[in-house]
Short mmCIF file of C-alpha atoms in Angstrom, two decimals:
data_model
loop_
_atom_site.label_atom_id
_atom_site.label_comp_id
_atom_site.label_asym_id
_atom_site.label_seq_id
_atom_site.Cartn_x
_atom_site.Cartn_y
_atom_site.Cartn_z
CA UNK A 732 -163.12 -171.19 238.50
CA UNK A 733 -164.36 -167.64 238.94
CA UNK A 734 -162.88 -166.76 235.55
CA UNK A 735 -165.06 -169.44 233.94
CA UNK A 736 -168.16 -168.11 235.70
CA UNK A 737 -167.30 -164.57 234.66
CA UNK A 738 -166.92 -165.74 231.11
CA UNK A 739 -170.28 -167.56 231.20
CA UNK A 740 -172.07 -164.58 232.79
CA UNK A 741 -170.55 -162.25 230.19
CA UNK A 742 -171.70 -164.48 227.35
CA UNK A 743 -175.21 -164.71 228.82
CA UNK A 744 -175.33 -160.94 229.26
CA UNK A 745 -174.28 -160.38 225.66
CA UNK A 746 -176.87 -162.82 224.38
CA UNK A 747 -179.69 -161.35 226.49
CA UNK A 748 -178.95 -157.69 225.69
CA UNK A 749 -178.51 -158.58 222.03
CA UNK A 750 -181.91 -160.29 221.95
CA UNK A 751 -183.60 -157.37 223.70
CA UNK A 752 -182.03 -154.82 221.37
CA UNK A 753 -182.93 -156.79 218.26
CA UNK A 754 -186.53 -157.16 219.34
CA UNK A 755 -187.24 -153.71 220.77
CA UNK A 756 -184.66 -151.21 219.52
CA UNK A 757 -186.61 -150.14 216.43
CA UNK A 758 -189.95 -150.07 218.22
CA UNK A 759 -191.43 -146.62 218.86
CA UNK A 760 -188.74 -144.92 216.81
CA UNK A 761 -190.01 -141.88 214.90
CA UNK A 762 -188.04 -140.30 212.09
CA UNK A 763 -188.78 -137.25 209.99
CA UNK A 764 -186.89 -135.39 207.29
CA UNK A 765 -187.62 -131.98 205.79
CA UNK A 766 -185.90 -129.16 203.99
CA UNK A 767 -185.65 -125.53 205.09
CA UNK A 768 -186.88 -124.71 201.57
CA UNK A 769 -188.55 -127.21 199.27
CA UNK A 770 -188.10 -125.07 196.12
CA UNK A 771 -184.73 -123.52 195.26
CA UNK A 772 -182.61 -122.52 192.28
CA UNK A 773 -179.44 -124.31 191.22
CA UNK A 774 -176.58 -123.33 193.52
CA UNK A 775 -178.86 -122.02 196.28
CA UNK A 776 -177.93 -123.20 199.78
CA UNK A 777 -180.49 -124.80 202.06
CA UNK A 778 -180.66 -127.16 205.02
CA UNK A 779 -181.80 -130.74 205.28
CA UNK A 780 -183.27 -131.29 208.74
CA UNK A 781 -183.43 -134.72 210.40
CA UNK A 782 -185.45 -135.47 213.53
CA UNK A 783 -185.34 -138.82 215.28
CA UNK A 784 -186.97 -139.72 218.59
CA UNK A 785 -186.92 -142.72 220.89
CA UNK A 786 -190.33 -143.00 222.58
CA UNK A 787 -189.60 -145.83 225.01
CA UNK A 788 -187.64 -146.59 228.15
CA UNK A 789 -185.10 -148.80 226.35
CA UNK A 790 -182.04 -146.88 225.08
CA UNK A 791 -180.74 -147.54 221.58
CA UNK A 792 -176.93 -147.87 221.62
CA UNK A 793 -176.58 -146.83 217.98
CA UNK A 794 -178.84 -146.39 215.02
CA UNK A 795 -177.81 -145.51 211.47
CA UNK A 796 -180.04 -143.70 208.99
CA UNK A 797 -179.00 -144.22 205.38
CA UNK A 798 -180.51 -142.65 202.26
CA UNK A 799 -179.66 -142.87 198.58
CA UNK A 800 -179.29 -139.37 197.15
CA UNK A 801 -178.47 -137.86 193.80
CA UNK A 802 -174.76 -137.18 193.38
CA UNK A 803 -175.53 -133.62 192.18
CA UNK A 804 -176.70 -132.67 195.69
CA UNK A 805 -173.65 -131.65 197.69
CA UNK A 806 -173.48 -131.91 201.48
CA UNK A 807 -171.36 -129.28 203.26
CA UNK A 808 -168.51 -130.97 205.10
CA UNK A 809 -170.20 -134.35 205.19
CA UNK A 810 -168.74 -137.10 203.05
CA UNK A 811 -171.10 -139.49 201.33
CA UNK A 812 -170.45 -143.10 200.46
CA UNK A 813 -170.39 -144.21 196.82
CA UNK A 814 -171.52 -147.78 196.12
CA UNK A 815 -171.82 -148.95 192.51
CA UNK A 816 -171.95 -145.32 191.29
CA UNK A 817 -174.83 -144.59 193.68
CA UNK A 818 -174.35 -142.03 196.46
CA UNK A 819 -175.54 -142.63 200.03
CA UNK A 820 -175.75 -140.27 202.97
CA UNK A 821 -175.52 -141.75 206.47
CA UNK A 822 -176.29 -140.39 209.93
CA UNK A 823 -175.50 -142.24 213.16
CA UNK A 824 -177.34 -141.54 216.41
CA UNK A 825 -177.19 -142.83 219.98
CA UNK A 826 -180.62 -142.55 221.62
CA UNK A 827 -181.33 -142.35 225.32
CA UNK A 828 -184.86 -143.14 226.58
CA UNK A 829 -187.53 -140.64 225.58
CA UNK A 830 -185.28 -138.31 223.66
CA UNK A 831 -185.55 -136.37 220.40
CA UNK A 832 -182.50 -135.36 218.37
CA UNK A 833 -182.48 -132.82 215.55
CA UNK A 834 -179.64 -132.39 213.08
CA UNK A 835 -179.21 -129.92 210.25
CA UNK A 836 -177.05 -130.39 207.18
CA UNK A 837 -176.03 -127.73 204.68
CA UNK A 838 -176.76 -128.90 201.15
CA UNK A 839 -176.40 -127.32 197.72
CA UNK A 840 -178.10 -128.70 194.59
CA UNK A 841 -175.92 -128.30 191.51
CA UNK A 842 -178.44 -129.40 188.88
CA UNK A 843 -182.11 -128.61 188.27
CA UNK A 844 -184.56 -131.44 188.82
CA UNK A 845 -187.24 -133.00 190.98
CA UNK A 846 -185.55 -134.97 193.73
CA UNK A 847 -187.41 -137.51 195.82
CA UNK A 848 -185.54 -138.50 198.98
CA UNK A 849 -188.42 -140.44 200.45
CA UNK A 850 -186.95 -143.85 201.17
CA UNK A 851 -184.43 -144.67 203.86
CA UNK A 852 -183.20 -147.54 205.96
CA UNK A 853 -182.69 -147.71 209.72
CA UNK A 854 -180.01 -150.03 211.04
CA UNK A 855 -179.38 -150.68 214.72
CA UNK A 856 -177.19 -152.87 216.86
CA UNK A 857 -176.51 -153.67 220.49
CA UNK A 858 -173.95 -152.15 222.83
CA UNK A 859 -171.16 -154.37 221.57
CA UNK A 860 -172.35 -155.00 217.99
CA UNK A 861 -172.61 -158.71 218.76
CA UNK A 862 -174.95 -160.85 216.73
CA UNK A 863 -177.21 -159.95 213.86
CA UNK A 864 -178.26 -156.30 213.66
CA UNK A 865 -181.78 -155.18 212.83
CA UNK A 866 -183.08 -153.34 209.75
CA UNK A 867 -186.15 -151.29 208.96
CA UNK A 868 -187.13 -149.51 205.74
CA UNK A 869 -189.13 -146.30 206.05
CA UNK A 870 -190.74 -143.74 203.78
CA UNK A 871 -190.94 -140.02 204.49
CA UNK A 872 -192.36 -137.08 202.57
CA UNK A 873 -189.20 -135.24 201.51
CA UNK A 874 -189.15 -133.85 197.98
CA UNK A 875 -186.94 -131.09 196.65
CA UNK A 876 -187.69 -129.03 193.55
CA UNK A 877 -184.64 -127.37 192.01
CA UNK A 878 -185.36 -124.58 189.54
CA UNK A 879 -183.07 -123.90 186.56
CA UNK A 880 -180.05 -121.69 186.96
CA UNK A 881 -180.73 -118.09 185.99
CA UNK A 882 -178.19 -116.28 183.82
CA UNK A 883 -177.92 -112.54 183.09
CA UNK A 884 -179.62 -111.56 179.84
CA UNK A 885 -176.38 -110.01 178.61
CA UNK A 886 -174.95 -113.53 178.43
CA UNK A 887 -177.75 -114.64 176.10
CA UNK A 888 -177.41 -113.82 172.41
CA UNK A 889 -180.97 -112.64 171.95
CA UNK A 890 -182.19 -112.78 168.35
CA UNK A 891 -182.89 -109.66 166.29
CA UNK A 892 -184.64 -109.61 162.95
CA UNK A 893 -183.64 -107.46 159.99
CA UNK A 894 -186.60 -106.11 158.02
CA UNK A 895 -186.25 -103.53 155.23
CA UNK A 896 -182.82 -102.56 156.47
CA UNK A 897 -183.89 -101.77 160.04
CA UNK A 898 -183.07 -103.77 163.17
CA UNK A 899 -186.36 -104.50 164.90
CA UNK A 900 -186.10 -105.23 168.60
CA UNK A 901 -188.96 -107.47 169.60
CA UNK A 902 -191.88 -106.02 171.55
CA UNK A 903 -191.15 -108.30 174.49
CA UNK A 904 -187.81 -106.60 175.04
CA UNK A 905 -188.59 -103.02 173.95
CA UNK A 906 -189.94 -100.74 176.65
CA UNK A 907 -191.62 -97.39 176.09
CA UNK A 908 -189.46 -94.91 178.10
CA UNK A 909 -192.32 -92.40 178.20
CA UNK A 910 -194.81 -94.74 179.91
CA UNK A 911 -193.89 -95.40 183.57
CA UNK A 912 -196.35 -97.67 185.34
CA UNK A 913 -194.62 -98.06 188.69
CA UNK A 914 -191.50 -98.59 190.78
CA UNK A 915 -189.87 -101.88 191.72
CA UNK A 916 -186.62 -103.09 193.41
CA UNK A 917 -183.45 -103.07 191.31
CA UNK A 918 -182.48 -106.33 189.56
CA UNK A 919 -179.00 -107.15 188.28
CA UNK A 920 -180.40 -107.24 184.71
CA UNK A 921 -181.59 -103.62 184.93
CA UNK A 922 -179.75 -100.76 183.24
CA UNK A 923 -178.48 -97.92 185.42
CA UNK A 924 -180.44 -95.39 183.36
CA UNK A 925 -183.68 -96.87 184.68
CA UNK A 926 -182.91 -96.16 188.34
CA UNK A 927 -185.39 -93.88 190.09
CA UNK A 928 -183.14 -91.85 192.38
CA UNK A 929 -186.10 -90.25 194.13
CA UNK A 930 -187.62 -93.63 195.07
CA UNK A 931 -184.15 -94.89 196.00
CA UNK A 932 -183.67 -91.99 198.40
CA UNK A 933 -187.04 -92.64 200.04
CA UNK A 934 -186.60 -96.39 200.53
CA UNK A 935 -182.86 -96.56 201.12
CA UNK A 936 -182.59 -99.33 198.50
CA UNK A 937 -182.07 -99.14 194.75
CA UNK A 938 -185.40 -98.77 192.92
CA UNK A 939 -186.02 -98.67 189.17
CA UNK A 940 -188.80 -97.33 187.00
CA UNK A 941 -191.12 -100.02 185.63
CA UNK A 942 -192.03 -99.06 182.09
CA UNK A 943 -195.10 -100.02 180.16
CA UNK A 944 -195.12 -101.35 176.63
CA UNK A 945 -196.53 -99.82 173.49
CA UNK A 946 -198.49 -102.97 172.79
CA UNK A 947 -200.23 -105.71 174.78
CA UNK A 948 -197.41 -108.20 174.35
CA UNK A 949 -197.66 -111.97 174.62
CA UNK A 950 -194.49 -114.05 174.60
CA UNK A 951 -194.53 -117.82 174.06
CA UNK A 952 -191.25 -119.63 174.74
CA UNK A 953 -190.98 -123.03 173.03
CA UNK A 954 -188.10 -125.37 173.90
CA UNK A 955 -186.85 -128.22 171.71
CA UNK A 956 -185.22 -131.09 173.66
CA UNK A 957 -183.76 -132.71 170.53
CA UNK A 958 -180.35 -131.61 169.27
CA UNK A 959 -180.62 -132.72 165.64
CA UNK A 960 -183.20 -133.41 162.97
CA UNK A 961 -184.58 -136.93 162.76
CA UNK A 962 -183.32 -137.85 166.21
CA UNK A 963 -184.88 -141.02 167.59
CA UNK A 964 -182.69 -141.88 170.52
CA UNK A 965 -182.57 -139.98 173.79
CA UNK A 966 -180.42 -136.85 173.75
CA UNK A 967 -176.87 -137.67 174.81
CA UNK A 968 -175.40 -134.17 175.14
CA UNK A 969 -177.86 -132.96 177.73
CA UNK A 970 -175.75 -129.91 178.62
CA UNK A 971 -176.95 -128.21 175.43
CA UNK A 972 -180.58 -128.57 176.46
CA UNK A 973 -179.80 -127.61 180.06
CA UNK A 974 -178.38 -124.35 178.72
CA UNK A 975 -181.57 -123.83 176.72
CA UNK A 976 -183.68 -124.41 179.83
CA UNK A 977 -181.64 -121.84 181.77
CA UNK A 978 -182.05 -119.37 178.91
CA UNK A 979 -185.80 -119.93 178.83
CA UNK A 980 -186.12 -119.51 182.61
CA UNK A 981 -184.05 -116.31 182.57
CA UNK A 982 -186.04 -114.76 179.72
CA UNK A 983 -189.34 -115.71 181.36
CA UNK A 984 -188.13 -114.16 184.61
CA UNK A 985 -187.31 -110.91 182.83
CA UNK A 986 -190.38 -110.69 180.61
CA UNK A 987 -192.83 -111.37 183.44
CA UNK A 988 -191.05 -108.83 185.65
CA UNK A 989 -191.72 -106.32 182.87
CA UNK A 990 -195.44 -107.10 182.78
CA UNK A 991 -195.41 -109.22 179.62
CA UNK A 992 -197.79 -112.18 179.46
CA UNK A 993 -195.43 -115.12 179.09
CA UNK A 994 -195.96 -118.82 178.43
CA UNK A 995 -193.82 -121.91 178.01
CA UNK A 996 -194.11 -125.08 175.98
CA UNK A 997 -191.83 -127.99 175.19
CA UNK A 998 -191.80 -131.24 173.25
CA UNK A 999 -190.10 -132.94 176.19
CA UNK A 1000 -191.60 -135.15 178.85
CA UNK A 1001 -192.39 -133.89 182.32
CA UNK A 1002 -192.11 -135.97 185.49
CA UNK A 1003 -195.52 -137.37 186.45
CA UNK A 1004 -196.92 -136.34 183.06
CA UNK A 1005 -197.78 -138.34 179.95
CA UNK A 1006 -198.01 -135.55 177.38
CA UNK A 1007 -196.00 -132.62 176.13
CA UNK A 1008 -196.36 -129.60 178.36
CA UNK A 1009 -197.87 -126.25 177.41
CA UNK A 1010 -198.46 -123.21 179.63
CA UNK A 1011 -200.52 -120.46 178.04
CA UNK A 1012 -199.14 -116.91 178.26
CA UNK A 1013 -200.35 -115.17 181.40
CA UNK A 1014 -199.10 -112.36 183.56
CA UNK A 1015 -200.27 -113.27 187.07
CA UNK A 1016 -197.88 -113.58 189.99
CA UNK A 1017 -197.94 -117.39 190.01
CA UNK A 1018 -197.04 -117.77 186.33
CA UNK A 1019 -193.28 -117.58 186.81
CA UNK A 1020 -193.29 -120.19 189.58
CA UNK A 1021 -195.45 -122.45 187.40
CA UNK A 1022 -192.92 -122.14 184.58
CA UNK A 1023 -190.01 -122.75 186.96
CA UNK A 1024 -191.67 -125.86 188.40
CA UNK A 1025 -192.38 -127.25 184.94
CA UNK A 1026 -188.79 -126.67 183.89
CA UNK A 1027 -187.54 -128.32 187.09
CA UNK A 1028 -189.59 -131.43 186.34
CA UNK A 1029 -188.68 -131.53 182.65
CA UNK A 1030 -186.96 -134.68 181.44
CA UNK A 1031 -184.65 -134.30 178.46
CA UNK A 1032 -186.59 -136.90 176.56
CA UNK A 1033 -188.81 -136.17 173.58
CA UNK A 1034 -192.56 -136.71 173.83
CA UNK A 1035 -193.35 -135.39 170.32
CA UNK A 1036 -191.22 -133.94 167.53
CA UNK A 1037 -190.67 -130.20 167.61
CA UNK A 1038 -192.27 -129.65 164.21
CA UNK A 1039 -195.36 -131.43 165.57
CA UNK A 1040 -195.41 -128.99 168.48
CA UNK A 1041 -195.24 -126.09 166.00
CA UNK A 1042 -197.97 -127.71 163.92
CA UNK A 1043 -200.20 -127.80 167.01
CA UNK A 1044 -199.54 -124.07 167.46
CA UNK A 1045 -200.68 -123.41 163.91
CA UNK A 1046 -203.90 -125.32 164.50
CA UNK A 1047 -204.81 -122.85 167.24
CA UNK A 1048 -204.86 -120.00 164.69
CA UNK A 1049 -203.09 -117.76 167.15
CA UNK A 1050 -202.23 -114.26 165.94
CA UNK A 1051 -200.25 -111.29 167.28
CA UNK A 1052 -198.09 -113.62 169.39
CA UNK A 1053 -194.33 -113.30 169.83
CA UNK A 1054 -192.74 -116.75 169.66
CA UNK A 1055 -189.23 -117.46 170.89
CA UNK A 1056 -187.99 -120.88 169.79
CA UNK A 1057 -185.05 -122.26 171.77
CA UNK A 1058 -183.51 -125.03 169.68
CA UNK A 1059 -180.19 -126.54 168.64
CA UNK A 1060 -181.17 -126.85 164.96
CA UNK A 1061 -183.70 -125.86 162.31
CA UNK A 1062 -184.97 -128.19 159.58
CA UNK A 1063 -187.36 -127.86 156.64
CA UNK A 1064 -190.46 -129.11 158.46
CA UNK A 1065 -189.86 -126.73 161.33
CA UNK A 1066 -189.28 -123.87 158.89
CA UNK A 1067 -192.58 -124.63 157.15
CA UNK A 1068 -194.50 -124.36 160.42
CA UNK A 1069 -192.61 -121.18 161.34
CA UNK A 1070 -193.59 -119.61 158.01
CA UNK A 1071 -197.22 -120.52 158.63
CA UNK A 1072 -197.10 -118.91 162.08
CA UNK A 1073 -195.71 -115.73 160.57
CA UNK A 1074 -198.40 -115.68 157.87
CA UNK A 1075 -200.97 -115.54 160.68
CA UNK A 1076 -199.45 -112.29 161.98
CA UNK A 1077 -197.14 -113.72 164.62
CA UNK A 1078 -193.47 -112.94 165.08
CA UNK A 1079 -191.11 -115.88 165.42
CA UNK A 1080 -187.51 -115.60 166.56
CA UNK A 1081 -185.01 -118.41 167.05
CA UNK A 1082 -182.49 -118.63 169.89
CA UNK A 1083 -179.91 -121.27 169.04
CA UNK A 1084 -178.13 -123.21 171.78
#
């Protein structure tokens, strides 16, 4: 008889604790997610930080936090679940009364982009996982901006233009070795001949001379997100354009570090934008980050044709500008606009990808 009573009491206990957990487990649960850095370059390591707290006297036997993430974001030693080609990251916690738990995960983004990891689901159950478990959807403010990958300039086949038998190196890459305007830390793109050994000895770190230019240079980088003339559909081979974006970011990084006013424009769409994007050449300290952020948010989807973008440039009647066009092709309509830009006193070079 006592076995029957034990069985009945056990069943009642399971039912009662299950009802309590289902009703109260997700009450007064706070969850927050943030990144150690919210803006990084491709391949740069950072941490995703989770904080969850139970602000009540009732313990929570187990609670699972699940988030859909982009498959290009790699988690250290954690393994993510793949469901219907979508990747999910899960964390499981056991919460005592009035406790806060913090966890850190090493992550590495492998592709530039603007990643929103704002939505998540909380799932909880009772001590014995008996009965229906409870769900709750939450939103947090957790966005990650991944800048393009930077490549050494020596890996980029920079254009040169032959004119009357001479090779003319563009103003935005030609420094005047007789005009030194300062000292700055060494960068892997710098030549050894530019090292200031005196400044290096004083600081204990490699320092290079920062040269001035013989002209007040303005560089405008224009990126074409189409890979062939007359293209109507969305670009399929996106790796070509991704390479062009990395080239543009690397050149902008170098030119701005050399004191050259640099701008960026593209015929592609930008996340949270409804028009093609254009950043006028400037030389202030925030310009490079502005260009990086725009490139991170760039969708490889055409907003206007590239020859239309060049036509808009011609309408501005700009002169004495150095244009660098990053494109996979050149057609007659583009060439016509390029010729018009040159007639106005601008230089135009093409970097094919």
